[in-house]
Tab-separated table of C-alpha atoms in Angstrom:
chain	number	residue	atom	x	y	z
P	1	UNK	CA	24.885	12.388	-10.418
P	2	UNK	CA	26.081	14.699	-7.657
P	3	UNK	CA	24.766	13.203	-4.427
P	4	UNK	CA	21.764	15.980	-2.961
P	5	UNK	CA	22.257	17.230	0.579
P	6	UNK	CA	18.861	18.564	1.605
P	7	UNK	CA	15.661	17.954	-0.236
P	8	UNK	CA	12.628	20.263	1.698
P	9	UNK	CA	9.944	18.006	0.475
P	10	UNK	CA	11.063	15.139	2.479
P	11	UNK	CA	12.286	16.857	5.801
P	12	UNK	CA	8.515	18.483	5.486
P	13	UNK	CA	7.309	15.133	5.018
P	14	UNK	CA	9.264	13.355	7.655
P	15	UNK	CA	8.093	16.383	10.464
P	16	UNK	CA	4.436	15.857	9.331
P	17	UNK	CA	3.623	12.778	7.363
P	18	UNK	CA	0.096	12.853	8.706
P	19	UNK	CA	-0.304	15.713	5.873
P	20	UNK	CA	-0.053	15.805	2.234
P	21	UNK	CA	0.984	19.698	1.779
P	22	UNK	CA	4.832	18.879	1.169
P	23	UNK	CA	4.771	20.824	-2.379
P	24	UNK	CA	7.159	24.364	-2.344
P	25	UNK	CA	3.983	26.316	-3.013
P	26	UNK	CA	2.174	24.897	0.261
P	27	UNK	CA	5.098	25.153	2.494
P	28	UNK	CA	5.752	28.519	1.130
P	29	UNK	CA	2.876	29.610	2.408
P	30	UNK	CA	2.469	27.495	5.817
P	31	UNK	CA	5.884	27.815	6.797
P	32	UNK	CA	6.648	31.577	6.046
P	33	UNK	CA	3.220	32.891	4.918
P	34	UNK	CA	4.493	33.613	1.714
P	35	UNK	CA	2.171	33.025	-1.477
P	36	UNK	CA	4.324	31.810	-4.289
P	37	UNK	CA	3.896	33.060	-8.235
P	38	UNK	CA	2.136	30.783	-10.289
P	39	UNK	CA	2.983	29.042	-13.222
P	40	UNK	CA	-0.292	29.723	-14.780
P	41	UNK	CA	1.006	33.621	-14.085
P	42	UNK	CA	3.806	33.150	-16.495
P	43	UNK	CA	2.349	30.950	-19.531
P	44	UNK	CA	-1.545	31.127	-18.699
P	45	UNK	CA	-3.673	27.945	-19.272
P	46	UNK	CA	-5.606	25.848	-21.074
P	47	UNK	CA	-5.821	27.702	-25.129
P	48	UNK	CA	-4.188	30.173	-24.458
P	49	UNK	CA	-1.085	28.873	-22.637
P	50	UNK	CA	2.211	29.670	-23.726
P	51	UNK	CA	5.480	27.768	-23.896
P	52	UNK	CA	7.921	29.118	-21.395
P	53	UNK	CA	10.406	29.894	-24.020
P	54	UNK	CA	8.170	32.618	-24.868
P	55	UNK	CA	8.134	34.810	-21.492
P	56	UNK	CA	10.172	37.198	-21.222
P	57	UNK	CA	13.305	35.953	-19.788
P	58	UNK	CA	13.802	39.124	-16.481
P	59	UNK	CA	10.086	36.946	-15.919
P	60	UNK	CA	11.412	33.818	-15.670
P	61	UNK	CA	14.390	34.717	-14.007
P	62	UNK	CA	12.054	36.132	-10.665
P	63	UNK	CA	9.823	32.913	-11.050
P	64	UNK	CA	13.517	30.956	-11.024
P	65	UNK	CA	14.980	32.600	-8.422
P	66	UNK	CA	11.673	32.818	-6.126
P	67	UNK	CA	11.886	28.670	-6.424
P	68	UNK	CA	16.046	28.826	-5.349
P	69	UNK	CA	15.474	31.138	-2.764
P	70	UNK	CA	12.341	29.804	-0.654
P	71	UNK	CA	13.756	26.228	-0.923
P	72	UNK	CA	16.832	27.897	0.998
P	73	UNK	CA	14.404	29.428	3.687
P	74	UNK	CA	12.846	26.425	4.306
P	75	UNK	CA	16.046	24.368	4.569
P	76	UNK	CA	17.023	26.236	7.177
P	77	UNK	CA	13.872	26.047	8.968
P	78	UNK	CA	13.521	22.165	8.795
P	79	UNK	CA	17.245	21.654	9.628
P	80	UNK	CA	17.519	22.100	13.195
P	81	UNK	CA	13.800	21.112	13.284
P	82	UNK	CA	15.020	17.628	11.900
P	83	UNK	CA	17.567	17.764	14.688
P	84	UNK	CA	15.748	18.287	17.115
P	85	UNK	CA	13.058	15.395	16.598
P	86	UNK	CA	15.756	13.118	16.275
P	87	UNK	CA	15.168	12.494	12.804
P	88	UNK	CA	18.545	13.145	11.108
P	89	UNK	CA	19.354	9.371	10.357
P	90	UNK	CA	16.661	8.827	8.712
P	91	UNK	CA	16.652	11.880	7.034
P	92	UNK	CA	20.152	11.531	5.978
P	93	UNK	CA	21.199	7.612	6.081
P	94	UNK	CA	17.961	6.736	4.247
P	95	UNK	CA	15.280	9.170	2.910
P	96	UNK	CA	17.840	11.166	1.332
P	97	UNK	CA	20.184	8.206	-0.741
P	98	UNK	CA	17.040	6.833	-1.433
P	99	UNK	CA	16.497	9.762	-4.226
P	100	UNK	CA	19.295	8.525	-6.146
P	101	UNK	CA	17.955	4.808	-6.537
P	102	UNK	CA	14.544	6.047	-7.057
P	103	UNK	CA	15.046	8.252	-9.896
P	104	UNK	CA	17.502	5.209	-11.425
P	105	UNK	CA	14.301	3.332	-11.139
P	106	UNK	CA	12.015	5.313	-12.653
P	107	UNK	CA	14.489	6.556	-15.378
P	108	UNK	CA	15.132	2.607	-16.469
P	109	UNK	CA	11.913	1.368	-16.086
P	110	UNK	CA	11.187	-1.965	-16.718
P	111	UNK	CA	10.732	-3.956	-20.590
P	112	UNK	CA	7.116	-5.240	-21.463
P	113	UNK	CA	6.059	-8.205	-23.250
P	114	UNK	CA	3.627	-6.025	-24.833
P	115	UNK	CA	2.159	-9.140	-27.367
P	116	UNK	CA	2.089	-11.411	-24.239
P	117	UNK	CA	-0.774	-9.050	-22.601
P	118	UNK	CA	-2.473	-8.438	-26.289
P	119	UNK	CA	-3.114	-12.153	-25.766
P	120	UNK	CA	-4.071	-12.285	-22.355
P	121	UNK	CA	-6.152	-9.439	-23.322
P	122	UNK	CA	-7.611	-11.323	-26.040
P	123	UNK	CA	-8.117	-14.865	-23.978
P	124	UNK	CA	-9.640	-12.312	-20.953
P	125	UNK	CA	-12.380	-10.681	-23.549
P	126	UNK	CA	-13.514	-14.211	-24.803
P	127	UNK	CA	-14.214	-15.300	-21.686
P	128	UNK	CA	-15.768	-12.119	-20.351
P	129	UNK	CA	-18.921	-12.790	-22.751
P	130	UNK	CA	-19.062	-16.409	-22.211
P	131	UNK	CA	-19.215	-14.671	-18.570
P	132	UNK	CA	-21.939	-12.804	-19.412
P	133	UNK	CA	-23.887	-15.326	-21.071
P	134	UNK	CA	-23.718	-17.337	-17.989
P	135	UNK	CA	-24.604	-14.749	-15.815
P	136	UNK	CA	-27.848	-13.870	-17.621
P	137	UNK	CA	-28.741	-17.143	-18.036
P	138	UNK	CA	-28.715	-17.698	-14.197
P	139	UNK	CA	-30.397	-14.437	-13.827
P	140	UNK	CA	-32.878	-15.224	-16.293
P	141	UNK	CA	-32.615	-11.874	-18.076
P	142	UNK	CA	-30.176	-9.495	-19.423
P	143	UNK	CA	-28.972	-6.539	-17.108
P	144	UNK	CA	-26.285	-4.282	-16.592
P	145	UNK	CA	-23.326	-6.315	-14.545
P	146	UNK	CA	-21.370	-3.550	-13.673
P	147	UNK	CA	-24.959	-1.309	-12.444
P	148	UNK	CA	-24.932	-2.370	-8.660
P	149	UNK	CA	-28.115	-0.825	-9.030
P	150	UNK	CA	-29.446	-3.738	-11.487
P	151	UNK	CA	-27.117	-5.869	-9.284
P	152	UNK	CA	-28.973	-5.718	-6.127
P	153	UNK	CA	-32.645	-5.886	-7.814
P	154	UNK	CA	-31.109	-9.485	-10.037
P	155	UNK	CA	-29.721	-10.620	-6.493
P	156	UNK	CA	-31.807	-9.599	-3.264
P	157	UNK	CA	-34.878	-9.190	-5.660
P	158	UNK	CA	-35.224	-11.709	-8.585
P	159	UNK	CA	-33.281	-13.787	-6.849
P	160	UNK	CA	-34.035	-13.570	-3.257
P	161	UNK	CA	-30.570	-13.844	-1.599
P	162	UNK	CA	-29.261	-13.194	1.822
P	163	UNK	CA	-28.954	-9.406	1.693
P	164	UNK	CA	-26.022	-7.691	3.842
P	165	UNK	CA	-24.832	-4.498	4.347
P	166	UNK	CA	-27.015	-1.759	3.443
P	167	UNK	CA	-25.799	1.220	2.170
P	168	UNK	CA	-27.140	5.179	1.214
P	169	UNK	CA	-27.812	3.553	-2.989
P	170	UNK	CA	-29.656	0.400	-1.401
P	171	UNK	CA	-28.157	-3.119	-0.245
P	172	UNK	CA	-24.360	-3.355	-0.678
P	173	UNK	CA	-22.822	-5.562	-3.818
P	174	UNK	CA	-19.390	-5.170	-2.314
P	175	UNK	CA	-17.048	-7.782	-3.134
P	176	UNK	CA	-16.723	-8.824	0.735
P	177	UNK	CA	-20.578	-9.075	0.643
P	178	UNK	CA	-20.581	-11.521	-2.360
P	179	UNK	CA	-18.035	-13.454	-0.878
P	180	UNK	CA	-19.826	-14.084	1.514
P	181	UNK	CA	-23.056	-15.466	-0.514
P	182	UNK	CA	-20.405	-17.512	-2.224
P	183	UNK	CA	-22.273	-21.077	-2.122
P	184	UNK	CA	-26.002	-19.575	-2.093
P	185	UNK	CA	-26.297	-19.682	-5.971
P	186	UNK	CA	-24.152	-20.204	-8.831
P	187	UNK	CA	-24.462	-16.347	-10.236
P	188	UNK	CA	-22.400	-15.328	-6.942
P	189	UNK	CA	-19.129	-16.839	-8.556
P	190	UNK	CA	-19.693	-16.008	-12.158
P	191	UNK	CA	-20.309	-12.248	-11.102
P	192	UNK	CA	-16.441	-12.330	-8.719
P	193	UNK	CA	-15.067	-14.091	-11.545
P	194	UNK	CA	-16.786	-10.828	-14.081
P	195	UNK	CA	-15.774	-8.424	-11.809
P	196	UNK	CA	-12.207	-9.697	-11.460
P	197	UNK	CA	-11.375	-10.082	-15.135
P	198	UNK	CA	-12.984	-6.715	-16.594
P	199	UNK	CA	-10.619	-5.103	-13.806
P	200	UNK	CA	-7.528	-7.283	-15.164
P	201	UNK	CA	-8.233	-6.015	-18.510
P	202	UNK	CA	-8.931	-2.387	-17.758
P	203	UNK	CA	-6.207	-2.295	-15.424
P	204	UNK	CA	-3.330	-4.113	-16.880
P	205	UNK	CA	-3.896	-5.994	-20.121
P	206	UNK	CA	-5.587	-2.798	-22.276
P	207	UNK	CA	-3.840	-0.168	-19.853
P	208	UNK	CA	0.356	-1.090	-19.625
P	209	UNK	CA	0.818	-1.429	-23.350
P	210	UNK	CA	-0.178	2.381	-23.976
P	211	UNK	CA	1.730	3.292	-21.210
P	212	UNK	CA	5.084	2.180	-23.143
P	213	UNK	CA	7.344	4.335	-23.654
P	214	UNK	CA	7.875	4.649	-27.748
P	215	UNK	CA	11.475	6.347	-27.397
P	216	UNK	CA	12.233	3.533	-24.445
P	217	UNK	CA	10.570	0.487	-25.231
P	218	UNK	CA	9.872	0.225	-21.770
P	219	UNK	CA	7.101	1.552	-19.042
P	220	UNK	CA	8.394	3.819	-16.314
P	221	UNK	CA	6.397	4.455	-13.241
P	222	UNK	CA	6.446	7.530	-10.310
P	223	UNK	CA	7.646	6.321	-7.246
P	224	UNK	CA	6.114	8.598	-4.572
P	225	UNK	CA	8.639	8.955	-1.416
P	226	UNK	CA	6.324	11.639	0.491
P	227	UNK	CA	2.928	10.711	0.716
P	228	UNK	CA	1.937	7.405	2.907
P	229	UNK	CA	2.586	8.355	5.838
P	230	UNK	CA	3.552	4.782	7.568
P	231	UNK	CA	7.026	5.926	5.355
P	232	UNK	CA	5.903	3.256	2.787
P	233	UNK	CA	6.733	4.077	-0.951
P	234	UNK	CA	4.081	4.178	-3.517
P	235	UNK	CA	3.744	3.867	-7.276
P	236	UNK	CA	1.751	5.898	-10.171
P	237	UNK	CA	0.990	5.823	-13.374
P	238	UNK	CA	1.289	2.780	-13.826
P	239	UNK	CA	1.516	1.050	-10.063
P	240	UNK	CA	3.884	-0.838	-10.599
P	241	UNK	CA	3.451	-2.009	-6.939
P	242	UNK	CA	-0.234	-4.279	-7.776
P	243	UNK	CA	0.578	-6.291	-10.219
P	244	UNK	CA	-1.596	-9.586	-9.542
P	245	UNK	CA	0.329	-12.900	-8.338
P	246	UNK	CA	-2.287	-14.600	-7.910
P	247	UNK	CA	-6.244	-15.606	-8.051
P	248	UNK	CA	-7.842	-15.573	-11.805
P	249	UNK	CA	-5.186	-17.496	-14.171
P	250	UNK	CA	-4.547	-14.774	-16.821
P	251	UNK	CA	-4.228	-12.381	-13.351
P	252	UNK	CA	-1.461	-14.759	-12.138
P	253	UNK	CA	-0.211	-14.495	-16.016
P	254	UNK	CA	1.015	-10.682	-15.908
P	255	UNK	CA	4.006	-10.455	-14.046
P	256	UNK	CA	5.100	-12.511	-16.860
P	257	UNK	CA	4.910	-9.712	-19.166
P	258	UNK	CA	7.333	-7.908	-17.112
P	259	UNK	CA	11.131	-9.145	-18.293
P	260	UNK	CA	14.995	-8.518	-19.107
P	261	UNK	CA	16.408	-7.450	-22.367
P	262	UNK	CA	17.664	-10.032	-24.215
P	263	UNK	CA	21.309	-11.462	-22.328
P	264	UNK	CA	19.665	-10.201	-19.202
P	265	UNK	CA	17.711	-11.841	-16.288
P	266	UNK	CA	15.677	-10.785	-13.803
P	267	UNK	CA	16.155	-11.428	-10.234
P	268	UNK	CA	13.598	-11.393	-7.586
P	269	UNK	CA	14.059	-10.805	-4.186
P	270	UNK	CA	12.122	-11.032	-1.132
P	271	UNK	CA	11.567	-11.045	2.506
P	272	UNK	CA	9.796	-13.845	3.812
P	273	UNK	CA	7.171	-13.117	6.352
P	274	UNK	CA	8.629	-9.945	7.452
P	275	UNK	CA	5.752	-8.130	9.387
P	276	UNK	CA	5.714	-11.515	11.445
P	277	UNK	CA	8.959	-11.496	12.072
P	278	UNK	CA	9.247	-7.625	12.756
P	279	UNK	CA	6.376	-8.341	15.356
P	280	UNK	CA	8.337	-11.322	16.486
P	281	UNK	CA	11.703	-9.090	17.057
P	282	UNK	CA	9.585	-5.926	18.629
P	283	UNK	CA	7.727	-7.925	21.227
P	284	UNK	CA	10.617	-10.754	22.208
P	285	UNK	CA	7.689	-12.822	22.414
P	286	UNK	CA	9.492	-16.131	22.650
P	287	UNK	CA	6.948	-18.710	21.119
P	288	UNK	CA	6.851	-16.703	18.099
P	289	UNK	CA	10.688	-16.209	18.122
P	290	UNK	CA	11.150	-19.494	18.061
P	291	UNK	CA	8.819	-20.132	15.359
P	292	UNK	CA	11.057	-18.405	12.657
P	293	UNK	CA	14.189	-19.506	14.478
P	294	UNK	CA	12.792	-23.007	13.912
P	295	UNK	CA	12.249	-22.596	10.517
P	296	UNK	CA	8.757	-23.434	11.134
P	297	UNK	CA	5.339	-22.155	9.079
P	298	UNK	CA	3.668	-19.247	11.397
P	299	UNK	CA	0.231	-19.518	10.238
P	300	UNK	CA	0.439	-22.973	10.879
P	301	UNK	CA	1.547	-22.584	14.857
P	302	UNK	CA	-1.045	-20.298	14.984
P	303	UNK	CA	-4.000	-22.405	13.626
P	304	UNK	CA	-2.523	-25.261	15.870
P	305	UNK	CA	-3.187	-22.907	19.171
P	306	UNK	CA	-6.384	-21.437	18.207
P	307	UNK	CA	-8.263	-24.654	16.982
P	308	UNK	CA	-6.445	-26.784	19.407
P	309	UNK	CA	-4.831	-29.384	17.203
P	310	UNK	CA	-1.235	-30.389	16.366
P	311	UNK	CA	0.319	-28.500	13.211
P	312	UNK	CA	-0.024	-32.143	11.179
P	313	UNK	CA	-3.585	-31.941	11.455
P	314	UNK	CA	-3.974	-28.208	10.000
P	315	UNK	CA	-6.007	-28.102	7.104
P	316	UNK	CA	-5.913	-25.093	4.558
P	317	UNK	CA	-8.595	-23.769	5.899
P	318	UNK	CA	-7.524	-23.375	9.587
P	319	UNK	CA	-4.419	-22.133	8.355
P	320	UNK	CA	-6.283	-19.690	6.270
P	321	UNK	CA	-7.793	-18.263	8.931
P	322	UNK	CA	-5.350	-18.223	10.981
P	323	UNK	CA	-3.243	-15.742	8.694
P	324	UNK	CA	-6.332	-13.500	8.823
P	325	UNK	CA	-5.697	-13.528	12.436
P	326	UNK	CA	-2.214	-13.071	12.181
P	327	UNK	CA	-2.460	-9.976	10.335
P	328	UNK	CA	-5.272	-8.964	11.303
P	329	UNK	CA	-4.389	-8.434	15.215
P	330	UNK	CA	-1.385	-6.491	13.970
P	331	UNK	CA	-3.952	-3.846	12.490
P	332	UNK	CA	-5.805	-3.692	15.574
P	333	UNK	CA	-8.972	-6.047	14.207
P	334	UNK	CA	-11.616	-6.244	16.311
P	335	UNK	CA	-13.781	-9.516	17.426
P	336	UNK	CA	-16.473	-7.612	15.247
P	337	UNK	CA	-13.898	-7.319	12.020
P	338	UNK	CA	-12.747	-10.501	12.343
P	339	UNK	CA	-15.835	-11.777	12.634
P	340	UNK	CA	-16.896	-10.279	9.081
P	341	UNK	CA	-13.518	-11.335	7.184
P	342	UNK	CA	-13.615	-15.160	8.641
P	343	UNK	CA	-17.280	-15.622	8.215
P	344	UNK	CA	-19.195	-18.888	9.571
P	345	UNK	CA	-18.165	-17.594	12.760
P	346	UNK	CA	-19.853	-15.324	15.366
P	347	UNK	CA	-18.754	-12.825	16.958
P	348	UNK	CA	-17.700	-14.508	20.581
P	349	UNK	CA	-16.521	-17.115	18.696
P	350	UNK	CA	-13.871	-14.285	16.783
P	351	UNK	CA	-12.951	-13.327	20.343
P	352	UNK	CA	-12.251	-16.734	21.382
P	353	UNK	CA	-10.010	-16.915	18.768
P	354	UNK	CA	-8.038	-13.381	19.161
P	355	UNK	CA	-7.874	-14.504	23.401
P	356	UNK	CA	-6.172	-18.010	22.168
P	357	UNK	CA	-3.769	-15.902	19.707
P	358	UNK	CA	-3.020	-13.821	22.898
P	359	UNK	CA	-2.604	-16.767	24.984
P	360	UNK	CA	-0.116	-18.133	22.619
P	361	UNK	CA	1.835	-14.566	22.027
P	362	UNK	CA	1.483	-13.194	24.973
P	363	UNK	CA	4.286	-10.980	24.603
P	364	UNK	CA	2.605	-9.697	21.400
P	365	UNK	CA	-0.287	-8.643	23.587
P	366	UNK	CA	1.590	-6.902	25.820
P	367	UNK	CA	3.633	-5.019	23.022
P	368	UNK	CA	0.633	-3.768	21.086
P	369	UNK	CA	-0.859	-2.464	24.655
P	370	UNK	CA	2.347	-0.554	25.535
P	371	UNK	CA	1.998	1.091	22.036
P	372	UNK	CA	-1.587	1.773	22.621
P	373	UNK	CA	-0.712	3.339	26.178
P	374	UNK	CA	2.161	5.446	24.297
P	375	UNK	CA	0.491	6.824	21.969
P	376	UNK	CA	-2.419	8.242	24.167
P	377	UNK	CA	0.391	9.612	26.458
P	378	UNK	CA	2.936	11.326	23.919
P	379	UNK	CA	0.550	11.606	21.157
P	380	UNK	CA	3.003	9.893	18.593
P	381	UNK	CA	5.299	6.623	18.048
P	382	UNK	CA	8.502	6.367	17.082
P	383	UNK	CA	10.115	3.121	15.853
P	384	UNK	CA	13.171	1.630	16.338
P	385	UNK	CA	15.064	2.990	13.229
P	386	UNK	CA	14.182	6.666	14.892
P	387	UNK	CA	11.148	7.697	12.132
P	388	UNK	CA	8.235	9.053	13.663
P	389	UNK	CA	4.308	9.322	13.255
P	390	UNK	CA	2.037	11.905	14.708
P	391	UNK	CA	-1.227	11.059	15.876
P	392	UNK	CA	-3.012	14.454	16.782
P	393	UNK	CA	-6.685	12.429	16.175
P	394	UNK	CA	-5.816	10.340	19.342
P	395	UNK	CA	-7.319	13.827	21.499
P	396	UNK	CA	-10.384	13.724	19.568
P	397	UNK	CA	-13.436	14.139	21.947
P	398	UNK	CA	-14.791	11.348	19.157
P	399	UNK	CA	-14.105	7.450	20.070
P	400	UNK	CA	-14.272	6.126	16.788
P	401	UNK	CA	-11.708	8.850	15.902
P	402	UNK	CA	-9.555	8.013	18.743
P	403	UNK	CA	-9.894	4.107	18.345
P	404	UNK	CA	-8.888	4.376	14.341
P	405	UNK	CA	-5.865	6.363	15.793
P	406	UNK	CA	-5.331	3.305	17.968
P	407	UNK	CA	-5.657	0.853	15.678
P	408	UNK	CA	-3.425	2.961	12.960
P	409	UNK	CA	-0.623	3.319	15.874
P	410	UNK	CA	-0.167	-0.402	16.476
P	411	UNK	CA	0.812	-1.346	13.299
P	412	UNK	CA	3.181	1.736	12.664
P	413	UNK	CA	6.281	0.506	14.495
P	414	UNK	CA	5.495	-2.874	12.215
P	415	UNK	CA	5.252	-1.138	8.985
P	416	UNK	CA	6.907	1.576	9.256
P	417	UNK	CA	10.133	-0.593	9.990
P	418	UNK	CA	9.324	-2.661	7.347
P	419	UNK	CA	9.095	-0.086	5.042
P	420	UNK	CA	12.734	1.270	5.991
P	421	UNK	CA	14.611	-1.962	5.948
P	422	UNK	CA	13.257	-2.571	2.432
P	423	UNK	CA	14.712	1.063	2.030
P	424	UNK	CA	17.661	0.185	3.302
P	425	UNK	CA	17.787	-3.029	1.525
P	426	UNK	CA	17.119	-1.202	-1.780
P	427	UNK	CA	19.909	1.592	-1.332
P	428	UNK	CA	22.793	-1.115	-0.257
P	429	UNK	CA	21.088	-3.451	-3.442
P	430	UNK	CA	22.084	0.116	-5.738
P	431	UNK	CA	24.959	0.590	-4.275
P	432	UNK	CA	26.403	-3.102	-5.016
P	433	UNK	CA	25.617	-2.840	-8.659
P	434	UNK	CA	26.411	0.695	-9.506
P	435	UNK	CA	28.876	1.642	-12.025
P	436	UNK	CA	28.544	-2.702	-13.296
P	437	UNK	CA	26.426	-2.537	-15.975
P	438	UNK	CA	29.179	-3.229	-18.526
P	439	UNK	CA	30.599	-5.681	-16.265
């Protein structure tokens, strides 16, 4: 493969990755008010559509050389545009080799133990109706499961449970809701346990096997470079990116499907707790730093400071929480959202937590209030690798508005850097093995 030089779709999306209009047509039409021919111009749709070796070719050649010549246009718009937002290395020393790996990726795709998931599928269906048979029994009647409808009249009804959140359709049968009632009655964890295997088999076991490749033998997923705009890649039909790893059993069972041909193996590899040590690196905050440089457990330290006790005396729980918190703070959580995601603990009582977290990183404090402060004065953030996010919301006349942009600004310089060292990672990974499958 000829290495590319300049792909429009990425220098659009790089310049604006608050948007989602990267396509030709779009920035055709934004960038030079130009409004592209169709495809439905030259073989119709639906019934009636054509195959395109049926147009006339002095057609095909206009809606051909319309596609050559805007993409040229827009280069040379975006080019000096990409220069002067200081965006070339990413453009050019990641976004851009990145295409190559990518489209390795998604032309090898990955093998399938396709009867291993038939009989996870099978084991998941048995005990979805001995599920169900438990669940009406403790409801005392039959009813729809998945209704939330007949959900809320079985549980705040019938049954007379705490209600929570209420929404437009009545009270809320959220998953965070039932969590919550977890311990009230016995239906609560039949109905997660339901709800978590009839997604397992819609999602994965009865859903990957039909999305095998028959010429292949193997399933090969869309990795989408353009659209999340932290710079984070994402994966379509299937994601590939969700498999379960854990909770349920037969969820923890599917990655197991996924394996090497036969003489193969394959190899996983991982960052350990890389937003915390991102954070770590980004703030200098030396209690943290020396956390990781200790070789020490993070959410451990942290339960340790919060619920003053020594790390040996940390139960799972603490610990537990305390990764909530650790997390959690990097997305801007309020007392209020902790709170809710805890649970069995009010809402002074989530502050007192967040003020010990900040006591303990206090350099971590201070970095996530210079970003706040940045962001309201330049309107974006750029992190350290040079990509950059624009945050336009953060002059809304509307607080909520301008808190979410707050909140969505802290973690960027955390994620976003993430997301481009595993980028990195994955092009210098490519790049070692390239050219050795025969060795």
């Amino acid at each position: 493969m000829n290495p590319l030089t300049f792909d429009t779709m990425i220098a659009s999306y790089l310049l604006n990755a608050g948007t989602r209009q990267h396509g030709l047509d779009a920035l055709a039409f934004n960038e030079l008010g130009y409004q592209m021919q169709s495809i439905e111009e030259l073989i119709g749709k639906g019934k009636n559509q054509i195959s395109m070796a049926d147009v006339d070719v002095n057609t095909v050649s206009w809606y051909a050389a319309e596609d050559a010549d805007i993409t040229l246009r827009l280069k040379e718009i975006f080019e000096p545009r990409l220069k002067k937002e200081e965006l070339e290395s990413i453009f050019y020393d990641i976004e851009m080799p990145l295409i190559e790996v990518l489209a390795c990726m998604e032309r090898f795709g990955v093998k399938l133990d396709v009867g291993l998931l038939e009989k996870l599928s099978d084991q998941a269906a048995k005990e979805i109706v001995e599920l169900e048979k438990d669940i009406y029994k403790l409801a005392g009647e039959e009813f729809n499961i998945g209704s939330p409808k007949q959900l809320q009249q079985i549980l705040f009804v019938k049954l007379n449970l705490t209600s929570g959140k209420r929404i437009k359709t009545g009270l809320s049968t959220a998953a965070g809701v039932l969590e919550q009632l977890v311990g009230e009655h016995k239906i609560i964890e039949k109905i997660l346990s339901y709800r978590e295997l009839t997604k397992l088999q819609s999602t994965y076991l009865t859903a990957l096997p039909m999305l095998v490749n028959t010429r292949t033998g193997r399933v090969h997923t869309s990795y989408n470079q353009t659209v999340a705009a932290t710079g984070r890649l994402s994966s379509t039909d299937p994601n590939l990116q969700n498999i379960p790893i854990r909770g349920h059993g037969i969820g923890a069972e599917v990655r197991k499907a996924f394996i090497a041909e036969k003489g193969c193996k394959l190899v996983s590899i991982d960052y350990s707790q890389m937003e915390l040590r991102i954070t770590a690196h980004l703030s200098q905050d030396k209690n943290m730093m020396d956390v990781f440089k200790n070789k020490e457990d993070i959410h451990t330290n942290t339960a340790a400071a919060i619920f003053d006790v020594l790390p040996g005396e940390v139960t799972d729980d603490m610990r537990r929480d305390a990764k909530t918190i650790n997390f959690g703070v990097l997305y801007g959580l309020s007392s209020f959202g902790l709170a809710s995601r805890i649970g069995e603990v009010s809402r002074s009582g989530a502050k007192e937590f967040i003020d010990k977290y900040f006591a303990q990183y206090p350099d971590v404090q201070m970095f996530l209030e210079n970003i706040k402060a940045e962001v309201n004065e330049k309107g974006y953030i750029r992190h350290e690798l040079g990509r950059i996010r624009k945050f336009p919301e953060i002059r809304s006349s509307q607080f909520f508005i301008r808190a979410a942009a707050e909140r969505a600004a802290i973690n960027f310089p955390i994620q976003g850097l993430q997301a481009d060292v595993l980028k990195i990672a994955m092009i210098n990974i490519y790049n070692e093995i390239k050219g050795k499958d025969d060795e």
